[in-house]
XYZ file of C-alpha atoms in Angstrom:
322
model
C 47.682 -66.524 83.231
C 50.739 -66.494 81.025
C 54.264 -65.130 81.527
C 57.136 -64.749 79.174
C 60.677 -66.051 78.435
C 63.517 -63.446 79.221
C 66.021 -63.084 76.165
C 69.716 -63.651 76.862
C 71.287 -60.490 75.415
C 70.700 -56.714 75.959
C 69.552 -56.367 72.339
C 67.058 -59.291 72.665
C 65.849 -57.843 76.038
C 65.057 -54.728 74.377
C 63.231 -56.734 71.609
C 61.344 -58.520 74.283
C 60.313 -55.313 75.845
C 59.199 -53.886 72.287
C 56.778 -56.913 71.989
C 55.592 -56.349 75.515
C 54.509 -52.749 74.480
C 57.578 -51.115 75.964
C 57.295 -52.339 79.742
C 56.950 -55.608 81.483
C 55.464 -56.112 84.913
C 57.286 -57.630 87.708
C 55.704 -59.309 90.929
C 55.736 -57.918 94.346
C 56.706 -58.773 97.810
C 57.060 -62.515 98.517
C 57.415 -62.434 102.377
C 54.317 -60.283 102.956
C 52.309 -62.629 101.082
C 53.753 -65.847 102.716
C 53.121 -64.356 105.995
C 49.547 -63.464 105.149
C 49.014 -67.028 104.163
C 50.182 -68.340 107.671
C 53.857 -68.750 107.352
C 56.211 -68.022 110.247
C 59.181 -66.424 108.747
C 61.092 -65.586 111.979
C 64.165 -67.415 111.055
C 67.490 -66.423 109.532
C 66.518 -68.074 106.359
C 63.432 -65.711 106.134
C 61.267 -66.418 102.981
C 63.536 -69.326 102.092
C 62.255 -71.188 105.133
C 59.257 -71.952 103.104
C 61.274 -74.103 100.643
C 61.619 -76.500 103.674
C 58.201 -76.163 105.604
C 55.630 -75.112 103.056
C 56.727 -74.949 99.202
C 52.987 -75.342 98.352
C 52.394 -71.598 99.691
C 54.994 -70.482 97.294
C 53.743 -72.227 94.289
C 49.846 -72.536 94.674
C 49.359 -69.302 96.560
C 51.862 -66.365 95.983
C 53.249 -67.185 92.554
C 49.696 -67.973 91.291
C 48.390 -64.900 92.927
C 50.807 -62.557 91.307
C 50.401 -64.100 87.814
C 46.689 -63.697 88.070
C 47.291 -60.006 88.988
C 49.123 -59.429 85.853
C 52.928 -60.070 86.598
C 54.942 -61.135 83.604
C 57.940 -61.954 85.653
C 57.751 -63.888 88.933
C 60.352 -64.011 91.805
C 61.820 -67.241 93.392
C 61.996 -67.790 96.989
C 65.973 -67.629 96.739
C 66.650 -64.180 97.976
C 67.960 -65.221 101.415
C 68.454 -68.873 100.483
C 72.343 -69.586 100.694
C 74.251 -72.842 100.829
C 75.992 -71.466 104.090
C 72.506 -70.732 105.606
C 71.158 -74.251 104.777
C 74.294 -75.850 106.023
C 73.865 -73.869 109.443
C 70.525 -75.482 109.713
C 72.261 -79.124 109.661
C 71.693 -79.851 105.757
C 74.456 -81.325 103.606
C 76.074 -79.446 100.837
C 74.126 -81.643 98.408
C 70.830 -81.093 100.204
C 71.533 -77.322 100.409
C 72.345 -77.092 96.603
C 69.142 -79.158 95.962
C 66.920 -76.582 98.034
C 68.350 -73.739 95.795
C 67.228 -75.685 92.636
C 63.960 -76.270 94.176
C 63.203 -72.466 94.350
C 63.540 -72.290 90.606
C 61.632 -75.631 89.940
C 58.648 -74.113 91.989
C 58.396 -71.229 89.747
C 59.171 -72.601 86.153
C 59.182 -69.413 84.574
C 61.004 -67.200 87.072
C 64.019 -65.122 87.892
C 65.919 -66.481 90.783
C 66.570 -63.778 93.405
C 70.306 -63.513 94.606
C 70.304 -61.411 97.686
C 73.221 -59.668 99.089
C 75.750 -61.087 101.602
C 73.872 -58.756 104.068
C 70.799 -60.706 103.473
C 72.582 -64.000 104.567
C 73.748 -62.182 107.781
C 70.092 -61.629 108.657
C 71.038 -58.484 110.602
C 69.587 -55.730 108.311
C 73.015 -54.921 106.904
C 71.778 -54.995 103.375
C 70.059 -51.752 104.293
C 73.386 -50.319 105.260
C 75.968 -52.048 103.110
C 78.226 -52.022 106.096
C 80.251 -55.311 105.982
C 83.345 -54.216 107.825
C 86.520 -53.007 106.633
C 87.935 -56.635 106.245
C 85.363 -57.538 103.744
C 86.766 -57.757 100.103
C 85.550 -58.323 96.453
C 87.575 -61.610 96.321
C 85.627 -62.837 99.615
C 82.191 -61.936 98.429
C 82.845 -63.879 95.110
C 83.688 -66.841 97.118
C 80.719 -66.534 99.266
C 78.367 -66.286 96.267
C 80.189 -68.533 93.745
C 78.642 -71.892 94.217
C 75.181 -70.355 94.802
C 75.164 -68.586 91.470
C 76.481 -71.619 89.695
C 73.695 -73.832 91.135
C 70.930 -71.402 90.342
C 72.254 -71.006 86.848
C 72.263 -74.670 86.254
C 68.661 -74.879 87.311
C 67.850 -73.230 84.088
C 65.892 -69.920 85.044
C 65.119 -67.042 82.579
C 67.175 -64.588 84.356
C 69.170 -64.061 87.524
C 68.316 -61.232 89.449
C 71.081 -59.785 91.700
C 69.086 -57.455 94.064
C 69.220 -55.121 96.929
C 72.865 -54.707 96.181
C 74.045 -52.202 99.094
C 77.601 -51.330 97.816
C 80.069 -51.119 95.151
C 82.295 -53.946 96.154
C 79.430 -56.462 96.173
C 78.357 -55.046 92.651
C 81.886 -55.699 91.531
C 81.837 -59.115 92.900
C 78.730 -60.230 91.009
C 80.111 -58.794 87.773
C 83.333 -60.454 88.142
C 81.583 -63.701 89.154
C 79.434 -63.681 85.989
C 82.346 -63.339 83.811
C 84.657 -65.720 85.608
C 82.109 -68.489 85.805
C 80.992 -68.075 82.114
C 77.470 -67.661 83.279
C 75.045 -68.045 80.230
C 71.914 -66.877 81.998
C 71.330 -63.270 81.594
C 71.238 -61.189 84.781
C 70.180 -57.735 86.239
C 71.633 -55.801 89.094
C 69.493 -53.568 91.279
C 70.601 -51.356 94.075
C 68.709 -49.856 97.057
C 68.956 -46.248 98.372
C 67.832 -44.587 101.423
C 68.543 -40.997 100.347
C 67.577 -40.844 96.693
C 71.031 -40.024 95.556
C 73.660 -42.984 96.645
C 73.219 -46.534 97.345
C 72.674 -47.252 101.149
C 76.428 -47.689 101.937
C 76.960 -44.117 100.673
C 78.708 -45.437 97.601
C 78.060 -43.532 94.407
C 74.993 -44.904 92.511
C 76.679 -43.739 89.261
C 79.680 -45.870 90.011
C 77.627 -48.843 90.880
C 75.407 -48.579 87.719
C 78.597 -48.145 85.716
C 79.807 -51.592 86.931
C 76.419 -53.193 85.661
C 76.624 -51.256 82.413
C 80.314 -52.621 81.802
C 79.197 -56.396 82.501
C 77.992 -57.919 79.207
C 75.979 -60.686 80.868
C 73.826 -57.999 82.708
C 70.851 -57.088 80.493
C 69.189 -54.502 82.904
C 70.234 -52.411 85.832
C 67.940 -50.450 88.255
C 66.695 -49.925 91.913
C 64.658 -52.192 94.215
C 63.526 -52.083 97.999
C 63.571 -48.358 97.908
C 60.827 -45.974 98.786
C 58.950 -44.883 95.740
C 59.570 -41.046 96.606
C 63.157 -41.429 95.612
C 62.703 -43.546 92.435
C 62.262 -40.708 89.877
C 65.626 -39.058 90.622
C 67.389 -42.493 90.740
C 66.039 -43.362 87.261
C 67.430 -39.995 86.145
C 70.926 -40.701 87.471
C 71.087 -44.345 86.126
C 70.303 -43.096 82.657
C 73.532 -40.986 82.703
C 75.725 -44.220 82.656
C 73.630 -46.926 81.023
C 72.091 -47.760 77.765
C 70.485 -50.764 79.184
C 66.781 -51.249 80.224
C 66.017 -49.963 83.623
C 64.315 -51.952 86.130
C 62.391 -50.489 89.061
C 60.615 -52.328 91.837
C 60.404 -50.259 94.999
C 59.052 -51.239 98.404
C 55.953 -49.760 99.960
C 57.825 -46.883 101.474
C 57.566 -48.283 104.923
C 60.768 -48.166 107.234
C 62.411 -51.351 108.229
C 63.597 -51.580 111.955
C 66.727 -53.877 111.697
C 66.831 -54.205 115.547
C 63.272 -55.648 115.809
C 63.510 -57.109 112.234
C 60.180 -55.894 111.254
C 58.600 -53.150 108.977
C 57.154 -50.344 110.834
C 53.681 -49.980 109.778
C 51.804 -46.795 108.697
C 55.129 -45.320 107.429
C 54.588 -46.217 103.701
C 52.278 -45.221 101.015
C 48.890 -46.672 99.826
C 48.709 -48.625 96.441
C 46.964 -45.718 94.973
C 49.876 -43.386 95.786
C 52.395 -45.969 94.718
C 50.925 -46.562 91.395
C 50.397 -42.773 90.807
C 54.152 -42.870 90.002
C 54.314 -45.664 87.572
C 53.519 -44.121 84.207
C 55.889 -41.187 84.939
C 58.717 -43.595 85.894
C 58.032 -45.358 82.567
C 58.019 -41.894 80.665
C 61.560 -41.135 81.938
C 63.097 -44.333 81.264
C 61.805 -47.440 83.519
C 61.121 -50.700 81.287
C 60.330 -53.295 83.911
C 58.263 -52.150 86.999
C 56.874 -54.012 89.972
C 57.170 -54.078 93.670
C 59.310 -55.338 96.608
C 58.976 -55.592 100.279
C 55.385 -54.886 101.527
C 53.668 -54.660 98.295
C 51.042 -57.188 97.278
C 49.229 -58.648 94.450
C 46.879 -55.651 94.676
C 49.764 -53.477 94.118
C 50.663 -55.410 91.003
C 47.238 -55.655 89.830
C 47.066 -51.565 89.994
C 50.454 -51.448 88.207
C 49.244 -53.847 85.442
C 46.049 -51.607 84.980
C 48.160 -48.467 84.899
C 50.171 -50.027 82.032
C 47.134 -51.560 80.356
C 47.618 -49.756 77.048
C 50.683 -51.831 76.375
C 50.564 -53.787 73.181
C 50.044 -57.621 73.594
C 53.063 -59.773 73.290
C 53.498 -61.278 69.784
C 52.336 -64.871 69.232
C 54.925 -67.416 69.822
C 56.357 -65.397 72.762
C 53.984 -66.657 75.285
C 54.561 -69.751 77.283
C 52.349 -71.417 80.070
C 53.508 -71.205 83.547
C 53.424 -74.281 85.678
C 51.311 -74.043 88.767
């Protein structure tokens, strides 16, 4: 299976998408698949725990499964990987930074995932955006700064700032990209629980406008949000951005933050999920995949739904390390 390099400017990103036939396929849920293959993720590090205990599952099982399903872009296991989280486990600063780099090395052609501050807290607050009144843009920048530097130095195709739950964290990421002169392109995706605002209640239009104004951000969109909300959210984002729109919803299942688990049978089937895909693309989505609780079967169905895409131009393809 082959995947593709991601260009470093909004203009080249649009050219990349044109060569892909207008849309690119993102992979699906990482933790769901790791657990299916026997990983125990009951840990504050969540899926990043496998960087310590079973990196072979990430490389040889999950990444490969998604590539074979038709994904053009694969995720790294860095969403909940933070220097502070590794240090809390007893690792040195150097060891912690090396583990971050390892997440990119495992997926040679990948997009490192930078989860929100709430993901580090491991209390479900990335699904509420409630960080407390004392939290500031500057404090969030300092929390994320070295992590972003390390991931950028590892040389990925793109950095995905995802499940961003509030306006101040979006502002922190945008300022950080500028202050650190990050050369790797990025995208920002937000999550919503009402189909109107981001989960904190902050205006989606204001959050997306922050992404639109950041020159290092080459795409903006929504992730880890029920599929039923995506249509209206795409239309809202289109009001404030000219950049490609990236969409990777969850299965629609509800997350119980107290029990730290997804409530089964509250989501949609792969068939229902994929029934939305072509409409999302018709109204503006350019990169489509899945988030929590989606699987290689979901991605295979998305790939088939978009199977009339034109093939990539020769020379744009590059072999993926396995």
